[in-house]
Every structure is written in C-alpha cells, then in structure tokens.
XYZ file of C-alpha atoms in Angstrom:
411
model
C 0.000 0.000 0.000
C 1.277 3.460 -0.868
C 2.604 5.450 2.055
C 2.920 9.205 2.348
C 3.408 11.744 5.097
C 1.074 14.165 3.309
C -2.239 14.447 5.192
C -5.539 13.663 3.518
C -7.251 16.726 2.091
C -9.301 18.135 4.945
C -13.041 18.001 4.442
C -12.916 15.832 1.289
C -14.811 12.558 1.785
C -13.270 9.368 0.375
C -14.016 8.543 -3.258
C -16.873 6.076 -3.318
C -18.279 7.137 0.037
C -22.008 7.954 0.296
C -21.054 11.556 1.112
C -19.027 11.944 -2.082
C -21.535 10.072 -4.244
C -24.428 12.254 -3.042
C -23.031 15.344 -4.790
C -19.787 14.667 -6.682
C -19.939 17.857 -8.745
C -19.841 19.999 -5.601
C -16.664 18.251 -4.490
C -15.171 18.463 -7.990
C -15.789 22.206 -8.135
C -14.129 22.693 -4.762
C -11.108 20.653 -5.842
C -10.666 22.550 -9.117
C -10.729 25.841 -7.239
C -8.825 25.027 -4.040
C -6.912 21.752 -4.399
C -6.369 20.731 -8.050
C -3.862 18.149 -6.794
C -5.063 16.484 -3.623
C -4.662 13.363 -1.552
C -7.678 11.410 -0.391
C -8.713 7.770 -0.069
C -10.530 5.343 -2.306
C -12.394 2.279 -1.083
C -11.359 -0.561 -3.392
C -13.354 -3.542 -2.226
C -11.929 -4.513 1.170
C -8.929 -2.192 0.746
C -8.936 1.490 1.683
C -6.170 3.006 -0.434
C -4.540 6.449 -0.257
C -4.641 8.097 -3.685
C -3.707 11.386 -5.255
C -6.286 12.954 -7.575
C -6.130 15.584 -10.311
C -9.192 17.774 -10.823
C -8.464 20.169 -13.716
C -8.939 19.286 -17.378
C -5.472 20.123 -18.688
C -3.740 18.223 -15.882
C -5.976 15.170 -16.368
C -5.437 15.179 -20.118
C -1.664 15.568 -19.774
C -1.504 12.807 -17.179
C -3.116 10.320 -19.568
C -0.079 10.524 -21.866
C 2.636 11.091 -19.203
C 5.229 8.257 -19.199
C 6.026 9.068 -15.548
C 2.552 7.746 -14.649
C 2.194 4.223 -16.089
C -0.675 1.972 -15.099
C 1.648 -0.988 -14.788
C 4.992 0.054 -13.282
C 7.790 -2.485 -13.251
C 7.058 -3.662 -9.710
C 3.283 -3.883 -10.231
C 0.435 -1.560 -9.351
C 0.010 -0.656 -5.701
C -3.748 -1.046 -6.170
C -3.279 -4.745 -6.983
C -1.555 -5.499 -3.667
C -3.272 -8.241 -1.704
C -5.711 -9.282 -4.444
C -6.313 -13.007 -5.066
C -4.426 -14.394 -8.062
C -7.499 -14.858 -10.273
C -8.550 -11.254 -9.605
C -5.033 -9.946 -10.164
C -4.766 -11.876 -13.426
C -7.951 -10.575 -15.035
C -7.170 -7.005 -14.008
C -3.420 -6.787 -14.459
C -3.200 -8.849 -17.676
C -5.755 -6.625 -19.403
C -4.615 -4.083 -21.968
C -6.280 -1.475 -19.735
C -3.390 -1.989 -17.312
C -0.607 -2.242 -19.885
C 1.560 0.559 -21.227
C 3.872 1.329 -24.129
C 4.833 -1.468 -26.482
C 2.891 -4.130 -24.562
C -0.310 -2.079 -24.726
C 0.249 -1.402 -28.431
C 0.720 -5.129 -29.066
C -2.488 -6.110 -27.252
C -4.529 -3.328 -28.798
C -3.418 -4.254 -32.321
C -4.550 -7.844 -31.751
C -7.830 -6.881 -30.107
C -8.736 -4.315 -32.771
C -8.739 -6.882 -35.578
C -12.241 -8.315 -34.967
C -13.773 -4.857 -34.313
C -14.562 -3.806 -37.866
C -16.993 -1.058 -38.988
C -19.122 -3.813 -40.531
C -19.352 -5.535 -37.140
C -20.433 -2.309 -35.397
C -23.043 -1.667 -38.110
C -24.429 -5.187 -37.707
C -24.593 -4.730 -33.948
C -26.566 -1.507 -34.423
C -29.400 -3.435 -36.019
C -29.208 -6.030 -33.268
C -29.425 -3.331 -30.564
C -32.518 -1.878 -32.260
C -34.161 -5.314 -32.322
C -33.283 -5.989 -28.672
C -34.621 -2.594 -27.583
C -37.888 -3.268 -29.403
C -38.148 -6.735 -27.845
C -37.588 -5.353 -24.352
C -40.253 -2.675 -24.783
C -42.672 -5.283 -26.140
C -42.079 -7.327 -22.995
C -42.782 -4.325 -20.755
C -46.165 -3.466 -22.263
C -48.806 -3.065 -19.571
C -46.453 -2.364 -16.674
C -47.425 0.801 -14.828
C -44.155 1.440 -12.991
C -40.862 -0.214 -13.841
C -37.173 0.165 -13.077
C -35.858 1.240 -16.480
C -32.273 0.631 -15.403
C -32.872 -2.991 -14.500
C -35.496 -3.885 -17.087
C -34.313 -1.965 -20.159
C -30.903 -0.307 -19.880
C -29.194 -3.384 -18.456
C -30.546 -6.322 -20.541
C -29.712 -4.769 -23.918
C -25.921 -4.429 -23.508
C -25.756 -7.655 -21.502
C -27.274 -9.577 -24.414
C -25.004 -7.769 -26.874
C -21.825 -8.558 -24.941
C -22.908 -12.176 -24.384
C -23.468 -12.568 -28.121
C -20.261 -10.720 -28.985
C -18.254 -13.020 -26.730
C -20.150 -16.062 -27.995
C -21.966 -17.238 -24.862
C -24.712 -19.744 -25.741
C -28.237 -19.276 -24.385
C -27.784 -22.281 -22.096
C -24.796 -20.620 -20.407
C -26.242 -17.102 -20.072
C -27.461 -17.564 -16.469
C -24.021 -18.662 -15.259
C -22.355 -15.886 -17.227
C -24.777 -13.283 -15.870
C -24.245 -14.395 -12.273
C -20.498 -13.878 -12.602
C -20.844 -10.585 -14.448
C -23.270 -9.254 -11.823
C -20.802 -10.152 -9.068
C -17.928 -8.567 -10.973
C -19.802 -5.262 -11.156
C -21.331 -5.362 -7.671
C -18.523 -3.841 -5.589
C -18.421 -6.769 -3.127
C -22.106 -7.294 -2.435
C -22.644 -10.044 0.120
C -19.665 -11.651 1.839
C -16.151 -11.447 0.465
C -16.101 -15.262 0.203
C -19.289 -15.375 -1.902
C -18.029 -12.611 -4.186
C -14.648 -14.284 -4.609
C -16.273 -17.637 -5.452
C -18.483 -16.050 -8.131
C -15.537 -14.292 -9.769
C -13.480 -17.481 -9.668
C -16.364 -19.341 -11.349
C -16.607 -16.641 -14.035
C -12.868 -16.984 -14.732
C -13.278 -20.769 -14.969
C -16.258 -20.340 -17.290
C -14.336 -18.016 -19.607
C -11.439 -20.501 -19.747
C -13.923 -23.233 -20.704
C -15.400 -20.922 -23.330
C -11.959 -20.201 -24.806
C -11.261 -23.942 -25.059
C -14.639 -24.502 -26.730
C -14.047 -21.713 -29.279
C -10.621 -23.115 -30.110
C -12.204 -26.480 -30.845
C -15.330 -25.093 -32.522
C -14.716 -21.629 -34.038
C -17.805 -19.465 -34.507
C -18.819 -16.036 -35.822
C -18.099 -14.099 -32.627
C -15.498 -11.744 -31.208
C -13.890 -14.333 -28.918
C -13.194 -16.595 -31.888
C -11.804 -13.537 -33.670
C -9.528 -12.788 -30.715
C -8.313 -16.387 -30.604
C -7.515 -16.274 -34.319
C -6.119 -12.717 -34.376
C -2.450 -12.599 -35.229
C 0.058 -9.757 -35.602
C 3.546 -10.567 -36.928
C 3.203 -14.167 -35.778
C 2.012 -13.163 -32.319
C -1.254 -14.261 -30.697
C -2.967 -13.660 -27.378
C -2.101 -16.089 -24.580
C -4.890 -17.836 -22.679
C -4.535 -15.474 -19.702
C -4.646 -12.515 -22.084
C -7.778 -13.892 -23.756
C -9.497 -14.347 -20.386
C -8.479 -10.861 -19.286
C -9.722 -9.471 -22.602
C -13.195 -10.921 -22.031
C -13.289 -9.106 -18.691
C -12.159 -5.934 -20.449
C -15.008 -6.314 -22.951
C -17.494 -6.752 -20.099
C -16.423 -3.428 -18.587
C -15.987 -1.559 -21.871
C -19.002 -2.953 -23.677
C -21.459 -3.633 -20.878
C -20.875 -1.828 -17.579
C -20.190 1.544 -19.173
C -23.058 1.171 -21.622
C -25.997 0.293 -19.400
C -25.071 3.113 -17.042
C -24.715 5.508 -19.973
C -28.220 4.575 -21.182
C -29.616 5.120 -17.673
C -27.812 8.436 -17.232
C -28.957 9.573 -20.682
C -32.616 9.021 -19.832
C -32.317 10.834 -16.500
C -30.467 13.751 -18.089
C -33.023 14.150 -20.880
C -35.921 13.982 -18.415
C -34.150 16.747 -16.491
C -34.021 18.807 -19.716
C -37.451 18.430 -21.371
C -36.782 20.951 -24.155
C -33.769 18.950 -25.333
C -35.726 15.718 -24.983
C -38.521 17.168 -27.164
C -36.028 18.333 -29.770
C -34.508 14.863 -30.056
C -37.899 13.168 -30.052
C -38.992 15.349 -32.964
C -35.826 14.640 -34.982
C -35.370 10.841 -34.933
C -33.529 10.865 -38.274
C -31.130 13.703 -37.410
C -28.102 11.502 -36.812
C -25.742 14.444 -36.318
C -27.919 15.914 -33.570
C -28.270 12.559 -31.841
C -24.535 11.928 -31.970
C -23.892 15.399 -30.550
C -26.434 14.752 -27.788
C -24.728 11.523 -26.752
C -21.354 13.292 -26.583
C -22.862 15.972 -24.349
C -24.453 13.338 -22.125
C -21.046 11.674 -21.753
C -19.508 15.042 -20.807
C -22.309 16.226 -18.545
C -23.409 12.973 -16.897
C -21.044 10.254 -18.077
C -20.876 7.160 -15.875
C -17.063 7.024 -15.688
C -15.601 9.578 -13.278
C -11.968 8.483 -13.442
C -9.549 6.077 -15.083
C -7.770 3.039 -13.778
C -5.054 4.111 -11.315
C -1.554 5.021 -12.406
C 1.590 4.852 -10.279
C 4.163 7.645 -10.194
C 7.616 6.246 -11.042
C 9.315 9.439 -9.816
C 8.454 12.481 -7.735
C 6.130 14.762 -9.707
C 5.276 18.339 -8.768
C 2.076 20.169 -9.672
C 1.298 23.659 -8.378
C 4.118 23.370 -5.847
C 2.700 20.100 -4.488
C 5.021 17.104 -4.826
C 3.480 13.687 -5.390
C 6.070 11.144 -4.182
C 7.300 8.300 -6.363
C 5.227 5.180 -5.730
C 2.011 7.129 -5.185
C -1.229 6.042 -6.837
C -2.647 8.853 -9.008
C -6.093 9.107 -10.623
C -7.406 11.797 -13.007
C -10.960 12.837 -12.106
C -12.559 12.823 -15.549
C -15.917 13.831 -14.111
C -14.300 16.982 -12.774
C -12.274 17.671 -15.924
C -15.459 17.598 -18.011
C -16.926 20.488 -15.989
C -13.787 22.631 -15.995
C -14.796 26.241 -16.860
C -11.292 26.852 -18.217
C -12.180 24.539 -21.136
C -15.973 24.437 -21.451
C -18.189 27.522 -21.722
C -20.888 27.363 -19.057
C -19.827 23.831 -18.108
C -22.829 23.240 -15.855
C -25.237 23.945 -18.717
C -26.447 20.919 -20.695
C -26.223 21.685 -24.420
C -26.889 18.940 -26.974
C -25.391 21.110 -29.735
C -22.183 21.925 -27.837
C -19.196 22.358 -30.123
C -16.374 21.803 -29.727
C -16.839 19.127 -27.113
C -13.459 17.608 -26.361
C -14.576 15.807 -23.217
C -12.521 13.112 -21.519
C -15.457 10.818 -20.804
C -13.815 7.951 -22.682
C -10.283 8.845 -21.645
C -7.463 10.043 -23.893
C -4.280 8.760 -25.481
C -3.377 5.092 -25.812
C -5.961 4.102 -23.189
C -8.902 5.741 -24.958
C -11.836 3.420 -24.236
C -11.861 0.338 -26.454
C -15.658 0.193 -26.283
C -16.360 3.885 -26.942
C -17.907 3.382 -30.379
C -20.040 0.498 -29.155
C -21.216 2.408 -26.061
C -22.108 5.503 -28.087
C -24.046 3.469 -30.618
C -25.922 1.381 -28.062
C -26.908 4.417 -25.990
C -28.065 6.330 -29.054
C -30.162 3.489 -30.467
C -31.626 2.454 -27.103
C -32.765 6.002 -26.292
C -34.060 6.586 -29.842
C -36.227 3.455 -29.697
C -37.442 4.314 -26.192
C -38.531 7.858 -27.104
C -40.160 6.723 -30.337
C -42.272 4.129 -28.496
C -42.911 6.100 -25.309
C -42.680 9.855 -25.954
C -44.562 10.619 -22.720
C -42.139 8.788 -20.407
C -41.893 10.351 -16.919
C -40.229 9.606 -13.605
C -42.345 7.540 -11.221
C -40.714 9.058 -8.129
C -39.698 12.599 -7.142
C -36.401 13.556 -8.794
C -34.583 13.908 -5.461
C -35.297 10.255 -4.664
C -32.965 9.064 -7.433
C -29.779 8.054 -5.617
C -26.279 7.224 -6.837
C -24.535 4.000 -5.920
C -21.534 4.811 -3.664
C -19.005 3.306 -6.055
C -15.648 5.014 -6.498
C -15.262 6.916 -9.778
C -18.681 5.936 -11.132
C -21.897 7.885 -11.616
C -24.424 5.065 -11.347
C -28.040 5.362 -10.309
C -29.355 2.675 -7.981
C -32.715 2.590 -9.765
C -34.682 4.483 -12.397
C -38.432 4.065 -11.699
C -40.507 5.409 -14.596
C -43.973 5.505 -16.097
C -43.602 4.698 -19.790
C -46.777 6.612 -20.597
C-alpha cells in the first residue's frame, strides 16, 4: 500500500463514500478551485487506499499521456496489492493496465475483430433488442428502467459478442453481476463467483478453439500480428475488459442519458422530434457523456518518480487518478460547463479517456446508448419519472456515476 506523510485533504470525503456520491460535482468544483492536486482515499473492495487525484482538465489530459505515470509500473500496481491471483490476473493482464509497447501489441490484436461492418451489424441487433424489451414491458405501470431496459440490452449484446450460448447465459450473468457489484454479500461469496466466471471463460476459450464461430472471442483467438497471438490469460483478461468496456459503461450511460433528458425536457422534445437527425443525436450523446457520463476516473496510475504540480510534490510510488468527471466540468475549457447543451461544439470531453488508453468500447457504447434512447422515445414519448427527482440516488461506487434505480412511467 502506498505510504505518504502528506495528510488527507481536509473536508474531502473518500471517493466512493455515500457523502461523495451524493453530490460529486460539488466536491469536484471545490477541488478545481482550491486543491487541483489532492490526496484522499478510495475504497477498493476490502482495501482502503490512499490516492492522489487531479481535478483540472489540462492536468488530467496531460496525465493520460505522461510516461512518468504508467498503469503498470515495473514492480506492479500498488492497487493490486493483496488481491487473489485470479482477480489480479484478469485485471493486471488486461490491456487497460498495460503501457507502451505491450499495450500497443495487445490493442493491435484486439482491434482486428472490431470492424466497422461488425459495429453496423450490432446496431441493427441493438434496435431489435430494444424493441423486444419494450414489447415485454407493455402493460407495466411502474418499472425500473435501469434494471429492465438499460441493463438487458448491452448484456445480451456482450454475451453474443463473446459467444456465450443461451444455455450458459445464467451462469455468465451471475459472474458478471458479481464482478460489477462492488463486493455485495460476503467477500467469500463474491470471490467464489468471480473465480467461477474466470473458470467459465477458460472453458469458453477452449470450446471456441475447438469449434470456431462467428463471434469476437473466436476472432480474438484467431487474431495474429507478426506471428504473435494472445495467450490464454490474455484472452481471459480481454473478455473481462469487454465486459467493462461494452457492458458496464453502456448500461449506465443509457440510464444516465434518460435521467439527463428527463431533467431537460426541451432537449428531450427536440430529439424526439428529430429521430432521423443523426448528427444531432450523436452530438447529444457526446454531451451526455460530458455532462453525466458514468465514468468519473480512469484506472489508477503509479508515479515512477516524484512529480510536482502547483508546488505540491506527489512522491514516487504514489497512486494517481485523473478525475474525468471533474475535468469535463472545468470552466477553463468548457463555456458554461454546468449547462447541458446537446449542440455543444467543440466538445473535447474526456469521458472515454485520452491517449493510448482511450476506451476500447467507446464506439459500441455511443451506438448502443443512441439506439436504445431513440427506440425508447419513439415508443414512449410521454415517459416520466415515477418518483420525485430527489429520490434518485447514486450507488456509492468510487469513480462511477451510477443510479441505484430508475423508476418510470412509460406513458
């Protein structure tokens, strides 16, 4: 665990705490103004870890390409200390936690199956899934849109992309739900579910080797660059990466998009009245990512030398995280940053990161959110919240903006 004699920033609640999650933008604004480089804590499962955070846009953006702040330093990430081997493997072997030449190698192999034709085909599948889900919800007065609409669509997409058969979906979903639950239940139960998901993915890799199919996992197994292929551990880790990039980010983006548009009825009406205006819809999704994106920070980096910002020295060995949710409201970069504007241009937000670690699933997440919201508004233009707005609560998960529920009347 990182050690430092620098005190925690007074008055700043830990990342992921209920106090921080209740009003993150208030804390971000304070940090940008008073402590653009600050030390706090982050609750990472059972571990409470000291971290340094950056709050201003230019510092966050620069950090994402700074070789002094790799995600995988030579001696391993401090955030991985004490994790079980199967957890360490799926996190540390992922390209998300690789840098330089190793990251470039993995990304080149992973990019091969992700063709424009594949994304276009998935767009039609997302539209069909959204229609099916809304058909299934006909007649319900009040429903949790997050659980019953936003979540099933990307789950089905990622299961099909990976190549999980219908018969195995329940087992796959149980492991995925545990992976994204932030240690619900006992630590032993959580650990067992993750271990089973790792075992399942290994079985799936073996099956796809023996019986290739038209799916991304088969494509990853067959992908080759200059005679190089992904190892089994890398393939398993890549499936976990796809779950985060293509599922977790997406269902929360769909949820956040609906809440944000309900908060801004004039913008909602404008989009509803222009279903074929692709440029406007794309712009709206970018603004939703900036204004209410689900990802508030990147995976942690580790300083390999002392680094000084604004006279504040971050010691070598410290864990550092850029607060993307804060950067995207920085008034030094965005005019009226707290105003939601679906026609905002330029809109160089950091909601999907920057540099070599720019989100692998960004195109998929954008497309799925756009199509899912388009289908929803076309079928149910009179959708409203089923609870007072102030009853919508965020999950206290570090670096995420995730609603616990989204009760609605479809109208």
